[in-house]
XYZ file of C-alpha atoms in Angstrom:
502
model
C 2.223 -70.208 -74.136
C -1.119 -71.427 -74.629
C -1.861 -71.616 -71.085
C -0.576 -68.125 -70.671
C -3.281 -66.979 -73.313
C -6.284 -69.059 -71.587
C -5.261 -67.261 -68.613
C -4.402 -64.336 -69.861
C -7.572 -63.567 -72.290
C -6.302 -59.273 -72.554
C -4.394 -59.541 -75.934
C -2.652 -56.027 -74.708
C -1.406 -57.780 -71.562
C 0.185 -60.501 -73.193
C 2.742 -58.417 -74.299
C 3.197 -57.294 -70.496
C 4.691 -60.730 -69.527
C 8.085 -59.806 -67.684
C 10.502 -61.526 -65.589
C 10.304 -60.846 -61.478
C 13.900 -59.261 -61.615
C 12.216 -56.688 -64.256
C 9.083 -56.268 -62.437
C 11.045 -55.205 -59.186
C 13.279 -52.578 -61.139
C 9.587 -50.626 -60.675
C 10.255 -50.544 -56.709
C 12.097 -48.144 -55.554
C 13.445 -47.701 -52.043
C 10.778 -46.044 -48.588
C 7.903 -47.237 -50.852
C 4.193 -48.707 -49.236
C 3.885 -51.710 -51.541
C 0.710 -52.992 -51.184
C 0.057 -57.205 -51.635
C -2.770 -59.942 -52.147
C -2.988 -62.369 -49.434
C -4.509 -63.097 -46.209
C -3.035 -65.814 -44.146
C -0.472 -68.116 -46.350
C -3.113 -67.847 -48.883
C -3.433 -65.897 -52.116
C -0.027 -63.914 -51.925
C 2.455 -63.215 -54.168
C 5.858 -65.138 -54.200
C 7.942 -64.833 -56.836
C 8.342 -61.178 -56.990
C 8.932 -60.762 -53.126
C 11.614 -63.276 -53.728
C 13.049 -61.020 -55.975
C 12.821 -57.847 -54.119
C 14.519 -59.456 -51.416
C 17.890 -60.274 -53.637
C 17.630 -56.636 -54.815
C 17.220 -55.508 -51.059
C 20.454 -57.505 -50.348
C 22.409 -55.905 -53.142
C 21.025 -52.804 -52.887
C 20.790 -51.996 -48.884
C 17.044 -50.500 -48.727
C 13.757 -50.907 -47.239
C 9.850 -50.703 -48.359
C 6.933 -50.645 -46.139
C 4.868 -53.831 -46.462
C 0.739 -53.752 -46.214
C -1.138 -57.060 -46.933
C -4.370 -57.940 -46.052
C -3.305 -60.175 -42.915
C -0.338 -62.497 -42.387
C 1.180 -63.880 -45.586
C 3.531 -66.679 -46.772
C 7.178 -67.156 -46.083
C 7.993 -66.142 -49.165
C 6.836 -62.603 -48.987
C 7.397 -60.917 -45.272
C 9.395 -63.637 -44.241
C 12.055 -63.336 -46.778
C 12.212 -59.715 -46.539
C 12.617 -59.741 -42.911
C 15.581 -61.872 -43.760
C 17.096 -59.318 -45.612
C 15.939 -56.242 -43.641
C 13.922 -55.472 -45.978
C 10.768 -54.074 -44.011
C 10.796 -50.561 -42.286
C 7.145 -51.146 -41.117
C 4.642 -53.628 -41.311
C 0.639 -53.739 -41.196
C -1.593 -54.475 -40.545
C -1.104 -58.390 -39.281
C 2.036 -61.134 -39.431
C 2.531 -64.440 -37.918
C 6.107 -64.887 -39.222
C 8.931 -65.799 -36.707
C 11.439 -63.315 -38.274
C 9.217 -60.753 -38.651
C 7.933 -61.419 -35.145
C 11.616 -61.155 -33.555
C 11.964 -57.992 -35.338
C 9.030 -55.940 -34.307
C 9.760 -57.131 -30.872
C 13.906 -56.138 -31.060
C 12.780 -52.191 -33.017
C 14.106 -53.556 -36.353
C 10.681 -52.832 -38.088
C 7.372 -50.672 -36.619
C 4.610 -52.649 -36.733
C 1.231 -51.070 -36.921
C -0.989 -53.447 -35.259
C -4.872 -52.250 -36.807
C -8.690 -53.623 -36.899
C -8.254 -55.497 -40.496
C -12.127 -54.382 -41.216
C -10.342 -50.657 -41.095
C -7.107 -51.136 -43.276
C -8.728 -50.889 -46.816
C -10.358 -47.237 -46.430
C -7.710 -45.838 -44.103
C -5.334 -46.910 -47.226
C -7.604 -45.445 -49.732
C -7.780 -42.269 -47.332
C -3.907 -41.696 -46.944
C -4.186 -42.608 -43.078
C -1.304 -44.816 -43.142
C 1.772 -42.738 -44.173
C 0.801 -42.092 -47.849
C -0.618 -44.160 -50.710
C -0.044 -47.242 -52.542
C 2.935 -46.360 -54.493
C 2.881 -50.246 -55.690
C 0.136 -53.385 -55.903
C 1.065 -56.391 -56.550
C -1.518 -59.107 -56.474
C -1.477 -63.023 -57.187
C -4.146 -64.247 -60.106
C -4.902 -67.136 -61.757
C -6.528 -65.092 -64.749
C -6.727 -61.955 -66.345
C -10.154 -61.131 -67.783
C -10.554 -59.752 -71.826
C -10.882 -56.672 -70.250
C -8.095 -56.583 -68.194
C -9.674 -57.542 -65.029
C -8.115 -59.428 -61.977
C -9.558 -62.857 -60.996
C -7.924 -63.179 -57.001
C -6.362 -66.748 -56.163
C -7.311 -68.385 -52.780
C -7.871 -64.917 -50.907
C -9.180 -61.491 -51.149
C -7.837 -59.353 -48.130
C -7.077 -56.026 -49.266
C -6.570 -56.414 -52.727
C -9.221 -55.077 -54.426
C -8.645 -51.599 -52.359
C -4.492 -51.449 -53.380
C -5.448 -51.628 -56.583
C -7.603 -48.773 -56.661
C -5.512 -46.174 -55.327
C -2.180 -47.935 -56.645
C 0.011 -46.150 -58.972
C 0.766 -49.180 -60.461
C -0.020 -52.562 -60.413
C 2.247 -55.979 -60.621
C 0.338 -59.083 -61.195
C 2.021 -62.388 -60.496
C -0.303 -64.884 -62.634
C 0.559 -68.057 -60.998
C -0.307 -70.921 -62.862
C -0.886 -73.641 -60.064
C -3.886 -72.255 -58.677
C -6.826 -73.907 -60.629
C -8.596 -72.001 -62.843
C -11.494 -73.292 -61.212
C -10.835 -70.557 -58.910
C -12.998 -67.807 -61.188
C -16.275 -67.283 -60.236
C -15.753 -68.242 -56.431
C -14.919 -64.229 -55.566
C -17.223 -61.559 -55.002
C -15.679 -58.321 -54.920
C -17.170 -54.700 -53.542
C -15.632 -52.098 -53.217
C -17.194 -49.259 -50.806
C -17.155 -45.297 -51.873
C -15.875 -42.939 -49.164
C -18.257 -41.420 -47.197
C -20.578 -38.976 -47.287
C -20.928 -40.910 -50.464
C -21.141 -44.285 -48.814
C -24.037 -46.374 -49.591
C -25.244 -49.207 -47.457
C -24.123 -52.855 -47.980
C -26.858 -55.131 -49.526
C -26.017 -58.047 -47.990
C -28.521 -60.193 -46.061
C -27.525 -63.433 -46.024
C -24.410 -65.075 -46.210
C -25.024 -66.147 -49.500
C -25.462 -62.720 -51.256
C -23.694 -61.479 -53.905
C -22.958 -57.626 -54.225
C -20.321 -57.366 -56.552
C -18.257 -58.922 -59.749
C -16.119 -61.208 -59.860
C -12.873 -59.783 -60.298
C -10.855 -56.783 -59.007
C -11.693 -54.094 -61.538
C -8.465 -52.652 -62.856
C -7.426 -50.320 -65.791
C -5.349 -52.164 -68.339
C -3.113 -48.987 -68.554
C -2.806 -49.394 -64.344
C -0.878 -52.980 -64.886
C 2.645 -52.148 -64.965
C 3.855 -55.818 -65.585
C 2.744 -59.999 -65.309
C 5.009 -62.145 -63.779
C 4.445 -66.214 -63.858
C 4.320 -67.650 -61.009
C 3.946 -71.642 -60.116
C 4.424 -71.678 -56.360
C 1.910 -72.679 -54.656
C 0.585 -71.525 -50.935
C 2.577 -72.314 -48.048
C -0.471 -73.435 -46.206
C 0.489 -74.742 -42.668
C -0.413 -77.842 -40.614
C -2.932 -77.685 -38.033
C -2.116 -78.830 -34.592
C -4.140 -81.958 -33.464
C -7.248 -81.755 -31.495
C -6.072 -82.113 -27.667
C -7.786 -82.595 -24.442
C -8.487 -78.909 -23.624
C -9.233 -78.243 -27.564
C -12.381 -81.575 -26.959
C -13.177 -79.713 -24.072
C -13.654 -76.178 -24.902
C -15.532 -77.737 -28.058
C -17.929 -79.739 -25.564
C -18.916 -76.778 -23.285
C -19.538 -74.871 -26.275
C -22.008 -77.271 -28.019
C -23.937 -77.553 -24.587
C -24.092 -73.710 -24.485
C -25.178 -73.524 -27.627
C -27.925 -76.187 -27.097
C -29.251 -74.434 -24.140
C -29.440 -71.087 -26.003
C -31.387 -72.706 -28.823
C -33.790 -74.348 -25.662
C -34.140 -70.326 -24.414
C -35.263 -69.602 -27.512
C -32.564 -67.082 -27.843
C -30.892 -68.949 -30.824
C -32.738 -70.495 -33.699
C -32.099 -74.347 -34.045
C -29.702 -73.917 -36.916
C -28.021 -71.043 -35.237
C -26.756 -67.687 -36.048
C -23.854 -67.226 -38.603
C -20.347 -68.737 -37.112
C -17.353 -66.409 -37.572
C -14.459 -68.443 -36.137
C -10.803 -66.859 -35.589
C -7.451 -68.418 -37.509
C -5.458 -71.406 -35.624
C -5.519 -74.851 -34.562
C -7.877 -73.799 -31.648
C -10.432 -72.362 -33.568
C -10.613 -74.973 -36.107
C -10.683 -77.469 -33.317
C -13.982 -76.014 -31.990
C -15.570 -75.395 -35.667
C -14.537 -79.540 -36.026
C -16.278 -80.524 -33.405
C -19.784 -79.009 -34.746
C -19.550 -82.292 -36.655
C -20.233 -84.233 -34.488
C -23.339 -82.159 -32.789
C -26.668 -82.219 -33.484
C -26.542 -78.911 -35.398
C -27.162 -78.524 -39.243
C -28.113 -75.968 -41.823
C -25.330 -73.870 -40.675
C -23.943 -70.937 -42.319
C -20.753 -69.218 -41.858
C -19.858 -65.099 -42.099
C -16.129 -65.214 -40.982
C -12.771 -64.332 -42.450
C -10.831 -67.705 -43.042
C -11.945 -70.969 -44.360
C -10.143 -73.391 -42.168
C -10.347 -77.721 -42.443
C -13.062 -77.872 -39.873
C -15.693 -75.554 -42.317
C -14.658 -78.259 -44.746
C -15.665 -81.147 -42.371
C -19.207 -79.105 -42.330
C -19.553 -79.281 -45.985
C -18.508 -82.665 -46.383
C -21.120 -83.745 -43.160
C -23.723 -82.170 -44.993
C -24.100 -79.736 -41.778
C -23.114 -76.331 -43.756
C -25.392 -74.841 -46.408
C -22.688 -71.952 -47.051
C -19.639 -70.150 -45.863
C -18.195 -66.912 -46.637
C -14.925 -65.438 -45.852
C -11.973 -63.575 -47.174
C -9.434 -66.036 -47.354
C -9.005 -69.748 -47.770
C -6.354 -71.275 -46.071
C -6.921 -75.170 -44.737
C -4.068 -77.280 -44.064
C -1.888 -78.922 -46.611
C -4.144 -81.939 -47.043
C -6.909 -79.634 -46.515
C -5.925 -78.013 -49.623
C -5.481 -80.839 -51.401
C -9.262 -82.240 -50.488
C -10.399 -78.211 -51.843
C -8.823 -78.970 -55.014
C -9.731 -82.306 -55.622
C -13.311 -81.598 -55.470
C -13.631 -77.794 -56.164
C -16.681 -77.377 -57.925
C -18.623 -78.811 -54.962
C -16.992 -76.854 -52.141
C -17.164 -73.880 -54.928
C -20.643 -74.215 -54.611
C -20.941 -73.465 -51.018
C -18.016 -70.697 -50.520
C -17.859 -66.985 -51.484
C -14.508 -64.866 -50.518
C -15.180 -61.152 -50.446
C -12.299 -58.009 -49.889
C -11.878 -57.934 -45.908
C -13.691 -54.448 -45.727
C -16.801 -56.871 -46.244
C -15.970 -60.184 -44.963
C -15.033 -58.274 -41.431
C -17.588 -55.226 -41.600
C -19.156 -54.592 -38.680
C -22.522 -53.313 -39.803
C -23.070 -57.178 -41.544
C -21.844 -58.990 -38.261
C -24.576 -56.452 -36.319
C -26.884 -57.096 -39.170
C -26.487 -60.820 -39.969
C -26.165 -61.564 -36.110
C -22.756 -63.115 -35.997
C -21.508 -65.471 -33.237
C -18.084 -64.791 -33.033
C -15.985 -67.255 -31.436
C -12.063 -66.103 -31.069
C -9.101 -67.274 -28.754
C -7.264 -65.414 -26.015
C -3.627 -64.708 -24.745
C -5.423 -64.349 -21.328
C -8.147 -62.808 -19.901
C -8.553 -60.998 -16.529
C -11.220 -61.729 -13.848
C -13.394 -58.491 -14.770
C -13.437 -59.679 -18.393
C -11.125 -57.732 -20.315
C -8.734 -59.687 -23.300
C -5.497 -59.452 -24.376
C -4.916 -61.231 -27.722
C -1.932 -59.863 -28.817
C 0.931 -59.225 -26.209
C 3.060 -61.351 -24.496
C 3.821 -60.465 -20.863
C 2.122 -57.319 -22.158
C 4.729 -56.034 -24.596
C 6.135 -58.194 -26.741
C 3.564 -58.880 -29.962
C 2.461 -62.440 -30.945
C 0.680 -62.025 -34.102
C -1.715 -59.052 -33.855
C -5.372 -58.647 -33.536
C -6.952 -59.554 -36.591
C -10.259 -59.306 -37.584
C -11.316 -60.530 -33.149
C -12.385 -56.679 -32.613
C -14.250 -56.495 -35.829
C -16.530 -59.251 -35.163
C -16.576 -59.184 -30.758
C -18.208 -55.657 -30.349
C -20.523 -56.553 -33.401
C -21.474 -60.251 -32.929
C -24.366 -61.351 -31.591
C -22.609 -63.474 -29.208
C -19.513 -63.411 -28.419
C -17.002 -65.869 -27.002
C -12.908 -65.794 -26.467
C -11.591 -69.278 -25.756
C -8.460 -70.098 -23.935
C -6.706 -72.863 -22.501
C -6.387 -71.919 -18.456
C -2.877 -72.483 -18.713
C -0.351 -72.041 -20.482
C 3.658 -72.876 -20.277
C 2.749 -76.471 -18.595
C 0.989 -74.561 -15.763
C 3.687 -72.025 -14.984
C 1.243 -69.282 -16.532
C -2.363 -68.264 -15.239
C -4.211 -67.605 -18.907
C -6.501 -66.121 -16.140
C -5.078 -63.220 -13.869
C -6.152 -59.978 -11.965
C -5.660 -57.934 -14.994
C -4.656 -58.347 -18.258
C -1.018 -56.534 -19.484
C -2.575 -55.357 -22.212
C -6.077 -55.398 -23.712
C -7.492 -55.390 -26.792
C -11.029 -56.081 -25.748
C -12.930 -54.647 -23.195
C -15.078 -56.341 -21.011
C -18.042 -54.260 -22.943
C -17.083 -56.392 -25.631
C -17.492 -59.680 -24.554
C -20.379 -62.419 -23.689
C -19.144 -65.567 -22.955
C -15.415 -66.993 -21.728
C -14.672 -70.869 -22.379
C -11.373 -72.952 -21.172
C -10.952 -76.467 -20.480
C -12.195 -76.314 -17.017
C -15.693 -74.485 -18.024
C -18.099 -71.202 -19.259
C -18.584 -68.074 -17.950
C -21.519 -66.603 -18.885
C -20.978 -63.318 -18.057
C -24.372 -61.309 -19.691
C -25.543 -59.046 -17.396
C -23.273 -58.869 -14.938
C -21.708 -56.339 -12.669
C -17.612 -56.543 -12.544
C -17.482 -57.909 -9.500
C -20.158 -60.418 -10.244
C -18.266 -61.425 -13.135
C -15.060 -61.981 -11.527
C -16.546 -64.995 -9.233
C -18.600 -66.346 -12.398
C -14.653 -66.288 -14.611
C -12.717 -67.674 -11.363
C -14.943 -70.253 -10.426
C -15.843 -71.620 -13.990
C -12.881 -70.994 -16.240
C -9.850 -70.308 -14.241
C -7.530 -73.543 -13.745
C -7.653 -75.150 -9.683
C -3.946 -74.378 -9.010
C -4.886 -70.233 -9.574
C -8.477 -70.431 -8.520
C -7.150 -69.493 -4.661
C -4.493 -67.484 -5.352
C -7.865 -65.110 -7.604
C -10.228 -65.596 -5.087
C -7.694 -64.292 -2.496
C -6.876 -61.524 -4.577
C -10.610 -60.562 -5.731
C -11.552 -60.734 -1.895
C -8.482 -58.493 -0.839
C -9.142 -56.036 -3.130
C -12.569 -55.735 -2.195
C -11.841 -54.711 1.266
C -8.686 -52.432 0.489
C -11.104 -50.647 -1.720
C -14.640 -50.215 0.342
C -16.219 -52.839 -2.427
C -15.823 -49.860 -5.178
C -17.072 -50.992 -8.543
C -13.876 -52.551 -9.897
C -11.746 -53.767 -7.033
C -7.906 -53.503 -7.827
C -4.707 -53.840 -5.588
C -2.820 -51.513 -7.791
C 0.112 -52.514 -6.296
C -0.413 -56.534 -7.143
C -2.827 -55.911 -10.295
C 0.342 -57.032 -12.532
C 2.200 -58.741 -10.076
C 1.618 -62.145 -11.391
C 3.359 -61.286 -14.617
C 6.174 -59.516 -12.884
C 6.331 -62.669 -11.006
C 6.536 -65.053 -14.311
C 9.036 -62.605 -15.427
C 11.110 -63.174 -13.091
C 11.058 -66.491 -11.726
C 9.045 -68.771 -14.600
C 6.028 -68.989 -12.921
C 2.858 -67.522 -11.597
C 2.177 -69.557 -8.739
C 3.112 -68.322 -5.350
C 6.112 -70.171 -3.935
């Protein structure tokens, strides 16, 4: 118990302590329960557990709103039990995956930047009926300190009816003082954000919540089910290569300062990949304004090459997490995670000049993205925080392999089956085979720069072919399309397992 009292420091609260089968008596069926955690970081998983055992007795469903994919433990276990009637506003789980895609559960696929107001502001179906949110303290006056991520949190508590907290007791108290959280008024009462450099601080550091609010603690000690990180492969070295020579040659054009701009870097093996291989480049005094702290922002620190980083979440791989704990107060030093409403807001990115670097599904030769569909209608993961920090950045880059399915699949085609970002949004493509720098450029201009420089050899023909047929069917008009082949390439996949023309 005398751990429970460091922790818990609200004498009223320590009478609060329940067990996780109590704490989900409080949620009833068709409710929007609202969690901590943004990637497998800083989510709850005890209670979730036991909402799914009461799902499977009972036969009923809740809606599920996080700040961005979660543990196992949470989604994933309540998939199981079909649990979930919808989901938002981003997942990564395999059984939650398979069920958006079969109509089990709607998914609601939103800008994570957005989530946190259009909660606050009943867009969503309703309000927070229910919070519950991981901690590793409770403040003397009842406040929340946030575990290893931020996401929405700070914004379910607010307009929650009531709150759960699951205090979980393997995440380091350490922890406190490493979160800065802000939350925004509504507008026409919104005042700007006072943030300037990465470094700032704007807020406390704690969610704000009244002791009356907190309907229950539950003790946790499970810790995050963090995931491995693929190893760096040939196309990962690569894409990482051509974008240290860009960058170099910006920096030459005077168009980037030496130590660059801010780095915002999207979640997954590529991504860290590319943010690794800064390591080993002449760069230094970097700074970071992104939403995840991945192993490679690490590998900055520990290089001496990154004076801070700020995000939402932190969420390295397991030995990753293990090297964070280990030496915490240094990395503390050098990391602030915010709510998502700041870590992804568009006016900083604008402001703070952002280069946002995220990864692609596929890309089309006139520069439009898909990062979220598959064959353009089944849903990978979602699209994240990519739109909040591509239309804003300063520069922006999508990376992709060219390939994809051991070559059966063109990552670049005529057009994209879905899109998520416009060619409006974009500056700069990268795959194995090279960069298109596509600044400036008409659409017709850009599709030779993208085919020539990024698209793999065994489509480059088959694109060309298509670019210059379209041309001539349509009098060289502005955006050249065969709207009879403009998907035909994915039809063709569909159907026979491959792109390329038999």
């Amino acid at each position: 118990m005398n751990e429970i009292s460091t922790r818990i420091r609200n004498k009223k609260l320590q009478a609060k302590v329940i067990s996780a089968e109590e704490a989900v008596s409080f949620i009833q069926p068709g409710m929007n329960i609202g969690t901590s955690g943004f990637t497998p970081s800083g989510y709850p998983k005890v209670i979730p557990l036991a909402l799914a055992q009461k799902i499977q007795q009972e036969k009923f469903k809740v809606n599920l709103w996080t700040g961005a994919s979660v543990g196992k433990e949470l989604d994933g276990v309540l998939a199981e039990v079909d649990g979930i009637a919808k989901r938002l506003p981003y997942q990564t789980n395999n059984a939650i995956r398979q069920a958006i895609n079969n109509g089990q559960i709607q998914y609601t696929d939103l800008h994570l930047s957005h989530v946190a107001q259009m909660s606050r502001c009943g867009f969503l179906g309703g309000k927070v009926d229910i919070a519950i949110v991981e901690a590793c303290a409770i403040t003397e006056e009842g406040h929340i300190v946030p575990t290893t991520s931020v996401g929405n949190a700070a914004s379910f508590v607010q307009s929650a009816d009531k709150v759960i907290i699951e205090l979980n007791v393997v995440q380091p108290l350490e922890l406190e003082g490493m979160h800065d959280i802000f939350t925004p008024n509504e507008p026409p009462h919104r005042q700007p954000l006072l943030l300037t450099n990465v470094a700032d601080r704007i807020g406390v550091p704690y969610i704000p919540c009244q002791v009356d609010k907190i309907a229950g603690i539950v003790i946790s000690s499970i810790p995050d089910d963090v995931r491995p990180l693929a190893a760096v492969d040939d196309d990962a070295k690569a894409m990482t290569g051509h974008l240290i020579d860009f960058l170099q040659g910006e920096v030459k054009a005077g168009r980037l300062p030496a130590n660059l701009l801010p780095l915002q870097s999207g979640v997954g093996s590529v991504a860290n990949a590319v943010i690794t291989g800064l390591v080993h480049s002449d760069f230094s005094g970097l700074t970071v304004y992104t939403e995840v702290i991945q192993d490679g922002m690490l590998d900055l620190i520990d290089a001496g090459k990154l004076l801070f980083a700020s995000g939402t979440a932190l969420t390295p791989s397991p030995a990753g997490l293990k090297r964070f704990y280990e030496t915490i107060a240094r990395y503390k030093s050098k990391i602030v995670l915010r709510p998502q409403e700041i870590s992804n807001s568009p006016e900083i990115a604008r402001r703070l000049g952002v280069i946002a670097m995220n990864t692609a599904i596929e890309f089309d030769i006139y520069g439009h993205v898909n990062s979220t569909h598959v064959m353009g209608s089944k849903i990978m993961n979602g699209i994240g925080g990519s739109g909040d920090f591509a239309r804003n950045g300063y520069l922006t880059f999508f990376f992709s392999s060219s390939v994809a399915k051991g070559g059966a699949i063109s990552c670049v085609v005529p057009m994209c089956a879905h899109i998520d970002h416009t060619e409006h949004d974009v500056d700069v493509f990268i795959t194995e085979q090279g960069v298109a720098d596509i600044r400036g450029l008409s659409p017709k201009e850009r599709a030779r720069k993208i085919i020539n420089n990024c698209a793999h050899p065994d489509y480059r023909v088959q694109l060309l072919d298509y670019l210059k047929r379209a041309e001539e069917a349509t009098g060289f008009a502005h955006t050249p399309h065969l709207l009879s082949e403009a998907l035909s390439w994915h039809e063709r996949f569909v159907r026979t397992g491959t792109m390329q023309v038999s």
